[in-house]
Amino acid sequence: MRHLLSTADLSRDEAISILDVAGQMAATQRREIKKLPTLRGRTVVNLFYEDSTRTRISFEAAAKRLSADVINFSAKGSSVSKGESLKDTALTLKAMGADAVVVRHPISGAPHRLANAGWIDGTVVNAGDGTHEHPTQALLDAYTLRSRLEQDAPGADLKGRRVAIVGDVLHSRVARSNVRLLTTLGAEVVLVAPPTLLPVGIGDWPCSTSYDLDDVVGGGHGDLDAVMMLRVQRERMNAAFFPSAREYSRRYGLDARRMAKLPEHALVMHPGPMNRGLEITAEAADSPRSTIVEQVANGVAVRMAVLYLLLSGQSEGEGA
Amino acid sequence: MSPAREDPSSPNAPEDPPRVTAGEEPPQAVRAVLEPAEIARALSRIAHEVLEHNKGAENLVLLGIPTRGVTLAHRLAARLAAIEGAHVPVGTLDVTMHRDDLRRQAFRTIAATELPDGGVDDKVVVLVDDVLYSGRTIRAALDALSEFGRPRAVRLAVLVDRGHRELPIRADHVGKNLPTSARERVRVRLSEIDGGEDVVSIVGGVTK
């Protein structure tokens, strides 16, 4: 593994080894001294062309806990606003000797281009590209599921678990990455969304779909182990995908009534940031079943694992 | 496992040879140097030495370095219990994230670090490993240990010392000193992990 661009590139064993390493990283984060010398002298650049709170802070914390040097770059306030291209920015980073570039970009495929165009030598980690993929989010979701449902047993997968992903699938890179990763790990995925918010070609995805959230939470597709709510991405919506926010909320929002229909152990997940009152009510978001804050904490451990796996033994040209 | 870990002449993998698992190596000259009975005697002697040096089992903590160091630490603890009737806590100390050769090595799995409940503050910590070679693992272990507290003293017990130190580190308790060539590998097999009988053997090197 040289880059992490898509969860589709991960085999079951690779995915499990990332989760196992993340488990050990999480253990180090419960110690008094959290900083490890593992990536001393390596440089990690956070290249963010899109706004982000969680992901950028999480990658920064992960790199710093492993003693790497971190350079933060955001498109706002940089030469990008003067019209600098991705290539020229990449060449600048190469000249500075970046060992890893964590990139978020509004255009799908930008990290792939960065990894394969020969502009930089370092390893590329996709931190979200357009409506394509967000692999570390899917890994931290899988880690959260495994730690809650399988007690984070090393080597365990999610075989036989059933996860519903609800909401704006069309614009969601989180949904894409999760469908691929969770299926690789043996879980079943049900996508629930209005027909307008499901992408073309959904029939080829390795999952089932439904338009009816009440049916799915009630066990219409089998008992659920987790419900993952997606954010309605208004900034990417250039047309009317549903009549009104109120109608969306009534048909596809997670509230106390729907939560009560779920099995006892089922988790409520959300990648954040949430639109409280739209796709999820405060009652659901703040309930004890909600893993939303836990997901953020797990994000640091998972990203530490990813950086460790990609940056150790780099000269061999092969990792996990 | 990576090719680097398999390569006996690789300067980047000084501590690795004993950890190479069976079935992956080409046919090479294998020479057994320690039989099960000798390993048992060496461990018993180390147990007595540890107690003599410490004047009893008071405040002792055994920390094994994964993988085989942990097994050896448990065996030592059993002997200490048999000799002195004292319960000596055993823990494991993974040093992977403190190694200085991560950049050159292919991916290494990280094992769990589990310290006994009493911690290590003001204890006499005995680090236990199977083979002492370059000393780099022990350096990493000392760094890792400092994150958990400040032991009163740290001692080192190894089953085999094969020489070729690259750092000013020495063992306090040695099962057997084995003069080796850097081209050879020392292979330790313990029944709990590898099945079969305990054996320490030298693999490869110049055959006459």
Coordinates of C-alpha atoms in Angstrom, one line a residue:
Chain A
M1 CA 0.0 0.0 0.0
R2 CA 1.6 3.2 -1.1
H3 CA -1.3 5.6 -1.2
L4 CA -4.7 5.5 0.3
L5 CA -7.1 6.8 -2.4
S6 CA -10.1 4.7 -2.2
T7 CA -11.5 2.0 0.0
A8 CA -12.0 -0.1 -3.1
D9 CA -8.2 -0.6 -3.2
L10 CA -8.2 -2.3 0.2
S11 CA -8.4 -6.0 0.5
R12 CA -10.1 -7.5 3.6
D13 CA -6.7 -8.3 5.2
E14 CA -5.4 -4.8 4.6
A15 CA -8.5 -3.3 6.0
I16 CA -8.3 -5.5 9.1
S17 CA -4.7 -4.8 9.6
I18 CA -5.4 -1.0 9.6
L19 CA -8.2 -1.5 12.2
D20 CA -5.9 -3.7 14.3
V21 CA -3.1 -1.1 14.2
A22 CA -5.7 1.6 15.0
G23 CA -6.7 -0.4 18.1
Q24 CA -3.1 -0.3 19.3
M25 CA -2.8 3.4 18.4
A26 CA -6.0 4.1 20.4
A27 CA -4.4 2.3 23.4
T28 CA -1.4 4.6 23.2
Q29 CA -3.8 7.6 23.3
R30 CA -5.1 6.4 26.7
R31 CA -1.6 6.8 28.2
E32 CA -0.4 9.7 30.1
I33 CA 2.2 10.6 27.5
K34 CA 0.4 10.4 24.1
K35 CA 3.2 11.4 21.8
L36 CA 5.2 8.6 20.1
P37 CA 8.5 9.1 18.3
T38 CA 7.5 6.9 15.4
L39 CA 7.4 9.4 12.5
R40 CA 10.1 11.7 13.8
G41 CA 11.7 13.7 10.9
R42 CA 8.9 13.0 8.4
T43 CA 6.8 15.8 7.0
V44 CA 3.1 15.6 6.5
V45 CA 1.3 18.3 4.5
N46 CA -2.4 18.8 4.9
L47 CA -3.5 20.2 1.6
F48 CA -7.1 21.3 2.0
Y49 CA -8.9 22.9 -1.0
E50 CA -12.2 22.6 0.8
D51 CA -13.4 23.6 4.3
S52 CA -13.1 21.0 7.0
T53 CA -13.0 21.0 10.8
R54 CA -12.8 17.4 11.9
T55 CA -10.8 15.8 9.2
R56 CA -8.0 18.4 9.1
I57 CA -7.7 18.7 12.9
S58 CA -7.8 14.9 13.2
F59 CA -5.0 14.4 10.6
E60 CA -3.0 17.1 12.2
A61 CA -3.4 15.6 15.7
A62 CA -2.6 12.1 14.3
A63 CA 0.6 13.3 12.6
K64 CA 1.7 15.3 15.6
R65 CA 1.1 12.4 18.1
L66 CA 3.5 10.4 15.9
S67 CA 6.0 13.3 16.0
A68 CA 5.8 14.1 12.3
D69 CA 6.2 17.7 11.2
V70 CA 2.9 19.1 10.0
I71 CA 2.4 21.8 7.4
N72 CA -1.1 23.0 7.0
F73 CA -2.2 24.4 3.6
S74 CA -5.6 25.7 2.9
A75 CA -6.7 27.1 -0.4
K76 CA -8.1 30.1 1.2
G77 CA -5.3 32.6 1.9
S78 CA -2.8 30.8 -0.4
S79 CA -1.6 31.3 -4.0
V80 CA -4.5 29.2 -5.2
S81 CA -6.6 32.3 -4.9
K82 CA -4.1 33.9 -7.4
G83 CA -4.9 31.0 -9.8
E84 CA -2.1 28.5 -9.0
S85 CA -2.9 25.1 -10.4
L86 CA -2.8 21.8 -8.5
K87 CA 0.3 20.8 -10.4
D88 CA 2.3 23.9 -9.4
T89 CA 1.2 23.6 -5.8
A90 CA 2.2 19.9 -5.9
L91 CA 5.7 20.8 -7.4
T92 CA 6.2 23.3 -4.5
L93 CA 5.4 20.6 -2.0
K94 CA 7.8 18.2 -3.7
A95 CA 10.5 20.8 -3.5
M96 CA 9.8 21.1 0.2
G97 CA 10.2 17.4 0.7
A98 CA 6.8 16.3 1.8
D99 CA 6.7 12.6 2.8
A100 CA 3.0 12.5 2.9
V101 CA 0.3 14.7 1.4
V102 CA -3.2 14.6 2.9
V103 CA -5.4 16.1 0.3
R104 CA -9.0 17.2 0.3
H105 CA -10.3 18.6 -3.0
P106 CA -13.8 19.5 -4.4
I107 CA -13.1 17.6 -7.6
S108 CA -13.5 13.9 -7.7
G109 CA -10.2 12.2 -8.7
A110 CA -7.9 15.0 -7.7
P111 CA -6.0 12.8 -5.2
H112 CA -5.6 10.1 -7.8
R113 CA -4.1 12.6 -10.2
L114 CA -1.8 13.9 -7.5
A115 CA -0.6 10.3 -6.7
N116 CA -0.1 9.2 -10.3
A117 CA 1.0 12.2 -12.3
G118 CA 4.5 12.1 -11.0
W119 CA 4.3 15.6 -9.5
I120 CA 5.3 14.5 -6.0
D121 CA 7.3 11.7 -4.5
G122 CA 5.5 11.3 -1.3
T123 CA 2.5 9.1 -0.4
V124 CA -1.0 10.5 -1.0
V125 CA -3.9 10.1 1.4
N126 CA -7.3 11.0 0.2
A127 CA -9.1 13.1 2.8
G128 CA -12.2 13.5 0.7
D129 CA -12.5 14.3 -3.0
G130 CA -15.7 15.7 -4.5
T131 CA -18.5 13.2 -4.4
H132 CA -16.1 10.3 -4.8
E133 CA -14.4 8.8 -1.7
H134 CA -13.4 9.6 1.9
P135 CA -11.5 6.5 2.9
T136 CA -10.3 7.4 6.4
Q137 CA -13.9 8.3 7.3
A138 CA -15.1 4.9 6.3
L139 CA -12.2 3.3 8.2
L140 CA -13.0 5.2 11.3
D141 CA -16.7 4.2 10.9
A142 CA -15.7 0.6 10.5
Y143 CA -13.4 0.9 13.5
T144 CA -16.2 2.4 15.6
L145 CA -18.6 -0.4 14.5
R146 CA -16.0 -3.0 15.3
S147 CA -15.1 -1.6 18.7
R148 CA -18.8 -1.4 19.8
L149 CA -20.1 -4.5 18.2
E150 CA -17.1 -6.9 18.3
Q151 CA -15.3 -5.4 21.3
D152 CA -12.5 -4.4 18.9
A153 CA -11.2 -8.0 18.8
P154 CA -8.0 -8.0 16.7
G155 CA -8.5 -9.7 13.4
A156 CA -12.3 -9.5 13.6
D157 CA -14.4 -8.3 10.7
L158 CA -18.0 -7.2 10.5
K159 CA -19.4 -10.4 9.0
G160 CA -23.2 -10.6 9.2
R161 CA -23.6 -7.1 10.5
R162 CA -26.2 -4.9 8.8
V163 CA -25.8 -1.2 8.4
A164 CA -28.3 1.3 7.0
I165 CA -26.8 4.4 5.4
V166 CA -29.5 7.1 5.2
G167 CA -29.8 10.4 3.3
D168 CA -28.0 12.2 0.6
V169 CA -26.2 9.3 -1.0
L170 CA -25.9 11.1 -4.3
H171 CA -23.4 13.7 -2.9
S172 CA -21.9 11.6 -0.3
R173 CA -18.3 10.4 -0.5
V174 CA -18.7 8.9 2.9
A175 CA -21.5 6.7 1.6
R176 CA -19.4 5.5 -1.3
S177 CA -16.4 4.7 0.8
N178 CA -18.5 3.0 3.5
V179 CA -20.4 0.8 1.0
R180 CA -17.2 -0.6 -0.4
L181 CA -15.3 -1.0 2.9
L182 CA -18.2 -2.4 5.0
T183 CA -18.9 -4.9 2.2
T184 CA -15.3 -5.9 2.0
L185 CA -15.4 -6.5 5.8
G186 CA -18.4 -8.8 5.3
A187 CA -21.3 -6.4 6.4
E188 CA -24.5 -5.9 4.5
V189 CA -25.4 -2.3 3.6
V190 CA -28.8 -0.9 2.9
L191 CA -29.0 2.6 1.4
V192 CA -32.1 4.6 2.2
A193 CA -32.8 7.8 0.3
P194 CA -35.4 9.6 -1.8
P195 CA -35.0 8.5 -5.4
T196 CA -33.6 11.9 -6.4
L197 CA -30.7 11.5 -4.0
L198 CA -29.6 8.1 -5.2
P199 CA -26.9 8.2 -7.9
V200 CA -27.3 6.7 -11.4
G201 CA -26.0 3.1 -11.6
I202 CA -26.8 2.4 -7.9
G203 CA -27.9 -1.1 -9.1
D204 CA -24.3 -2.1 -9.6
W205 CA -23.3 -1.2 -6.0
P206 CA -22.8 -4.2 -3.7
C207 CA -25.8 -3.2 -1.5
S208 CA -29.5 -3.0 -1.4
T209 CA -31.6 0.2 -1.5
S210 CA -34.9 1.4 -0.1
Y211 CA -37.0 4.6 -0.3
D212 CA -38.7 3.9 3.0
L213 CA -36.9 4.6 6.3
D214 CA -39.7 3.4 8.5
D215 CA -39.7 0.0 6.8
V216 CA -35.9 -0.3 7.2
V217 CA -35.6 0.7 10.8
G218 CA -38.6 -1.6 11.5
G219 CA -36.6 -4.5 10.3
G220 CA -37.9 -4.7 6.7
H221 CA -34.4 -5.6 5.5
G222 CA -33.5 -7.6 8.6
D223 CA -32.4 -6.3 12.0
L224 CA -30.0 -3.4 11.8
D225 CA -26.8 -3.1 13.8
A226 CA -26.3 0.5 13.0
V227 CA -27.9 3.5 11.3
M228 CA -25.5 5.9 9.7
M229 CA -27.1 9.3 8.9
L230 CA -25.6 11.4 6.1
R231 CA -25.5 15.2 6.0
V232 CA -27.8 16.9 3.5
Q233 CA -25.1 18.6 1.4
R234 CA -26.8 21.8 0.5
E235 CA -23.6 23.4 -0.8
R236 CA -23.5 20.7 -3.5
M237 CA -27.2 20.9 -4.4
N238 CA -27.9 23.0 -7.5
A239 CA -31.4 21.7 -8.0
A240 CA -34.5 20.8 -6.0
F241 CA -33.9 17.3 -4.8
F242 CA -36.8 17.3 -2.3
P243 CA -39.8 19.6 -1.9
S244 CA -38.9 21.1 1.5
A245 CA -36.6 20.6 4.4
R246 CA -39.6 19.7 6.5
E247 CA -40.8 17.0 4.3
Y248 CA -37.3 15.5 4.1
S249 CA -37.0 15.6 7.8
R250 CA -40.3 13.8 8.2
R251 CA -39.6 11.0 5.8
Y252 CA -35.8 10.6 6.1
G253 CA -34.8 12.2 9.5
L254 CA -33.9 10.1 12.5
D255 CA -36.0 11.0 15.5
A256 CA -36.9 9.4 18.8
R257 CA -39.8 7.5 17.3
R258 CA -37.7 5.8 14.6
M259 CA -34.9 5.2 17.0
A260 CA -37.3 3.3 19.3
K261 CA -38.1 0.9 16.5
L262 CA -34.4 -0.1 16.1
P263 CA -33.0 -3.1 18.0
E264 CA -31.6 -2.4 21.5
H265 CA -27.9 -2.6 20.5
A266 CA -28.1 -0.7 17.2
L267 CA -25.8 2.3 17.0
V268 CA -26.6 5.8 15.7
M269 CA -23.8 7.2 13.6
H270 CA -23.1 10.5 11.7
P271 CA -19.9 11.6 10.0
G272 CA -20.5 15.2 11.0
P273 CA -21.1 18.1 10.6
M274 CA -24.7 17.5 11.5
N275 CA -27.7 19.5 10.4
R276 CA -29.6 19.2 13.7
G277 CA -33.3 19.1 13.1
L278 CA -32.9 18.1 9.4
E279 CA -31.5 14.6 9.0
I280 CA -31.2 14.0 12.8
T281 CA -33.0 15.3 15.8
A282 CA -31.1 16.5 18.9
E283 CA -32.7 13.7 20.8
A284 CA -31.2 11.1 18.5
A285 CA -27.8 12.8 18.1
D286 CA -27.3 13.1 21.9
S287 CA -28.7 9.7 22.9
P288 CA -26.4 7.1 24.6
R289 CA -26.6 5.0 21.4
S290 CA -25.0 7.8 19.4
T291 CA -21.4 7.3 18.6
I292 CA -20.9 10.7 16.9
V293 CA -18.3 12.0 19.4
E294 CA -16.7 8.6 19.7
Q295 CA -16.3 8.6 15.9
V296 CA -14.2 11.8 16.1
A297 CA -12.0 10.3 18.8
N298 CA -11.5 7.1 16.8
G299 CA -10.6 9.2 13.8
V300 CA -7.3 10.2 15.3
A301 CA -6.3 6.6 16.1
V302 CA -7.4 5.5 12.6
R303 CA -5.4 8.3 10.9
M304 CA -2.4 7.5 13.1
A305 CA -2.6 3.9 11.8
V306 CA -2.9 5.0 8.2
L307 CA 0.1 7.4 8.5
Y308 CA 2.1 4.8 10.3
L309 CA 1.3 2.1 7.7
L310 CA 2.0 4.4 4.7
L311 CA 5.1 6.0 6.1
S312 CA 7.0 3.2 7.7
G313 CA 9.2 1.1 5.4
Q314 CA 8.5 3.5 2.6
S315 CA 11.8 2.7 0.8
E316 CA 10.7 -0.8 0.3
G317 CA 7.9 0.5 -2.0
E318 CA 5.4 -1.8 -0.3
G319 CA 3.7 -1.7 3.0
A320 CA 0.8 -3.6 4.4
Chain B
M1 CA 6.8 -10.6 6.1
S2 CA 9.0 -8.5 3.9
P3 CA 12.1 -9.5 2.0
A4 CA 14.2 -7.3 4.2
R5 CA 13.3 -9.3 7.3
E6 CA 14.3 -12.5 5.5
D7 CA 17.6 -11.3 4.3
P8 CA 20.3 -12.4 6.7
S9 CA 22.9 -9.9 5.4
S10 CA 20.6 -6.9 5.6
P11 CA 22.1 -4.4 8.0
N12 CA 18.6 -3.0 8.5
A13 CA 17.2 -6.0 10.2
P14 CA 19.6 -6.6 13.0
E15 CA 17.1 -7.9 15.5
D16 CA 15.0 -9.8 13.1
P17 CA 16.6 -13.1 12.4
P18 CA 15.3 -14.9 15.6
R19 CA 11.8 -13.8 14.8
V20 CA 11.6 -15.3 11.3
T21 CA 8.9 -17.9 11.3
A22 CA 9.2 -21.4 9.9
G23 CA 8.5 -22.4 6.4
E24 CA 9.6 -19.2 4.7
E25 CA 13.3 -19.8 4.4
P26 CA 15.2 -21.5 1.7
P27 CA 17.0 -24.8 2.8
Q28 CA 20.0 -23.7 4.7
A29 CA 22.4 -25.3 7.2
V30 CA 20.6 -25.4 10.6
R31 CA 22.6 -26.2 13.7
A32 CA 20.9 -26.6 17.0
V33 CA 22.8 -25.0 19.8
L34 CA 20.5 -25.2 22.8
E35 CA 18.4 -28.2 23.6
P36 CA 15.1 -28.0 25.6
A37 CA 16.9 -29.1 28.8
E38 CA 19.6 -26.5 28.4
I39 CA 17.1 -23.8 27.8
A40 CA 15.2 -24.9 31.0
R41 CA 18.5 -24.8 33.0
A42 CA 19.5 -21.4 31.6
L43 CA 16.1 -20.0 32.6
S44 CA 16.4 -21.5 36.1
R45 CA 19.8 -20.0 36.5
I46 CA 18.6 -16.6 35.3
A47 CA 15.7 -16.8 37.8
H48 CA 18.2 -17.5 40.7
E49 CA 20.5 -14.7 39.5
V50 CA 17.6 -12.2 39.3
L51 CA 16.6 -13.1 42.9
E52 CA 20.1 -13.0 44.2
H53 CA 20.8 -9.6 42.6
N54 CA 17.5 -8.2 43.9
K55 CA 17.9 -9.8 47.3
G56 CA 14.4 -11.4 46.9
A57 CA 11.4 -10.9 44.7
E58 CA 10.4 -7.6 46.3
N59 CA 9.4 -4.9 43.8
L60 CA 10.3 -7.0 40.8
V61 CA 8.3 -6.5 37.5
L62 CA 9.0 -8.7 34.4
L63 CA 8.4 -7.1 31.1
G64 CA 8.6 -9.3 28.0
I65 CA 9.3 -7.9 24.6
P66 CA 7.0 -9.4 22.0
T67 CA 6.8 -12.0 20.7
R68 CA 9.1 -14.6 22.4
G69 CA 10.3 -12.3 25.1
V70 CA 6.7 -12.4 26.6
T71 CA 6.7 -16.2 26.7
L72 CA 10.1 -16.2 28.3
A73 CA 9.0 -13.6 30.9
H74 CA 6.0 -15.9 31.9
R75 CA 8.4 -18.8 32.2
L76 CA 10.7 -16.8 34.4
A77 CA 7.8 -15.7 36.6
A78 CA 6.8 -19.3 37.0
R79 CA 10.3 -20.2 38.2
L80 CA 10.5 -17.2 40.5
A81 CA 7.2 -18.4 42.1
A82 CA 8.6 -21.9 42.4
I83 CA 11.8 -20.7 44.0
E84 CA 10.7 -17.9 46.3
G85 CA 6.9 -18.5 46.4
A86 CA 6.5 -14.9 45.4
H87 CA 4.1 -13.6 42.7
V88 CA 6.0 -11.4 40.3
P89 CA 3.9 -9.4 37.9
V90 CA 4.5 -9.9 34.2
G91 CA 3.7 -7.4 31.5
T92 CA 4.4 -6.9 27.8
L93 CA 6.2 -4.0 26.3
D94 CA 5.9 -3.4 22.5
V95 CA 8.7 -1.3 21.2
T96 CA 7.7 -1.1 17.5
M97 CA 6.7 2.6 17.6
H98 CA 10.0 3.5 19.2
R99 CA 12.3 1.8 16.7
D100 CA 14.8 3.9 14.8
D101 CA 14.7 1.7 11.7
L102 CA 11.0 2.0 10.8
R103 CA 11.7 4.1 7.7
R104 CA 13.8 1.3 6.2
Q105 CA 11.7 -1.6 7.4
A106 CA 8.6 -2.7 5.7
F107 CA 5.4 -2.6 7.8
R108 CA 5.6 -4.1 11.2
T109 CA 2.6 -5.1 13.1
I110 CA 2.2 -3.5 16.5
A111 CA 1.6 -5.8 19.5
A112 CA -0.2 -4.8 22.6
T113 CA 1.6 -3.2 25.5
E114 CA 0.2 -4.3 28.8
L115 CA 1.7 -3.2 32.1
P116 CA 0.9 -4.9 35.4
D117 CA -1.5 -3.0 37.6
G118 CA 1.1 -1.6 39.9
G119 CA 2.9 0.2 37.0
V120 CA 6.6 0.5 36.9
D121 CA 7.3 3.5 39.1
D122 CA 10.0 2.7 41.7
K123 CA 10.0 -0.9 40.7
V124 CA 12.9 -3.0 39.5
V125 CA 12.0 -3.8 35.9
V126 CA 13.6 -6.8 34.2
L127 CA 13.3 -6.6 30.5
V128 CA 13.1 -10.1 28.9
D129 CA 13.9 -10.8 25.3
D130 CA 15.0 -13.9 23.3
V131 CA 18.1 -12.7 21.4
L132 CA 20.3 -9.7 22.1
Y133 CA 22.0 -8.5 18.9
S134 CA 22.6 -4.9 17.9
G135 CA 21.0 -3.6 21.1
R136 CA 18.5 -1.4 19.1
T137 CA 15.4 -3.2 20.3
I138 CA 16.6 -2.6 23.9
R139 CA 17.2 1.1 23.2
A140 CA 13.7 1.3 21.9
A141 CA 12.4 -0.6 24.9
L142 CA 14.1 1.9 27.3
D143 CA 12.5 4.8 25.4
A144 CA 9.1 3.1 25.5
L145 CA 9.5 2.3 29.2
S146 CA 10.2 6.0 30.1
E147 CA 6.7 6.8 28.9
F148 CA 5.1 4.7 31.6
G149 CA 7.1 5.9 34.5
R150 CA 10.4 5.9 36.3
P151 CA 11.6 2.5 37.4
R152 CA 14.1 2.4 40.3
A153 CA 16.3 0.2 38.1
V154 CA 16.0 -1.6 34.7
R155 CA 17.8 -4.9 34.1
L156 CA 18.0 -7.0 31.0
A157 CA 17.6 -10.7 30.8
V158 CA 18.1 -12.5 27.4
L159 CA 18.2 -16.1 26.4
V160 CA 20.9 -15.7 23.9
D161 CA 23.5 -13.0 23.5
R162 CA 25.0 -13.2 20.0
G163 CA 27.3 -10.2 20.0
H164 CA 27.6 -7.5 17.3
R165 CA 26.4 -4.7 19.5
E166 CA 25.9 -1.3 17.8
L167 CA 25.0 0.5 21.0
P168 CA 26.5 0.6 24.5
I169 CA 24.1 -1.9 25.9
R170 CA 24.8 -5.1 27.8
A171 CA 22.6 -7.8 29.4
D172 CA 22.6 -8.4 33.2
H173 CA 21.5 -12.0 32.8
V174 CA 22.4 -14.1 29.8
G175 CA 21.2 -17.7 29.1
K176 CA 24.0 -18.4 26.7
N177 CA 26.7 -16.4 24.9
L178 CA 26.7 -17.5 21.3
P179 CA 29.5 -16.1 19.1
T180 CA 28.1 -15.8 15.7
S181 CA 28.9 -14.3 12.3
A182 CA 26.7 -11.5 11.2
R183 CA 25.8 -13.6 8.2
E184 CA 24.2 -16.2 10.4
R185 CA 20.8 -16.0 12.0
V186 CA 19.8 -17.2 15.5
R187 CA 16.5 -18.9 15.5
V188 CA 14.6 -19.4 18.8
R189 CA 11.6 -21.8 18.9
L190 CA 9.5 -22.0 22.0
S191 CA 6.8 -24.6 22.4
E192 CA 4.1 -22.2 23.5
I193 CA 4.4 -20.2 20.3
D194 CA 5.9 -22.4 17.7
G195 CA 4.7 -25.8 18.8
G196 CA 7.1 -28.7 19.1
E197 CA 10.1 -28.6 21.3
D198 CA 12.1 -25.6 22.5
V199 CA 15.2 -25.1 20.5
V200 CA 17.8 -22.4 19.7
S201 CA 19.6 -22.9 16.4
I202 CA 22.0 -21.1 14.1
V203 CA 20.8 -20.8 10.5
G204 CA 22.9 -20.2 7.4
G205 CA 26.2 -18.6 7.4
V206 CA 29.3 -20.0 5.7
T207 CA 29.1 -23.7 5.2
K208 CA 32.4 -25.6 5.0

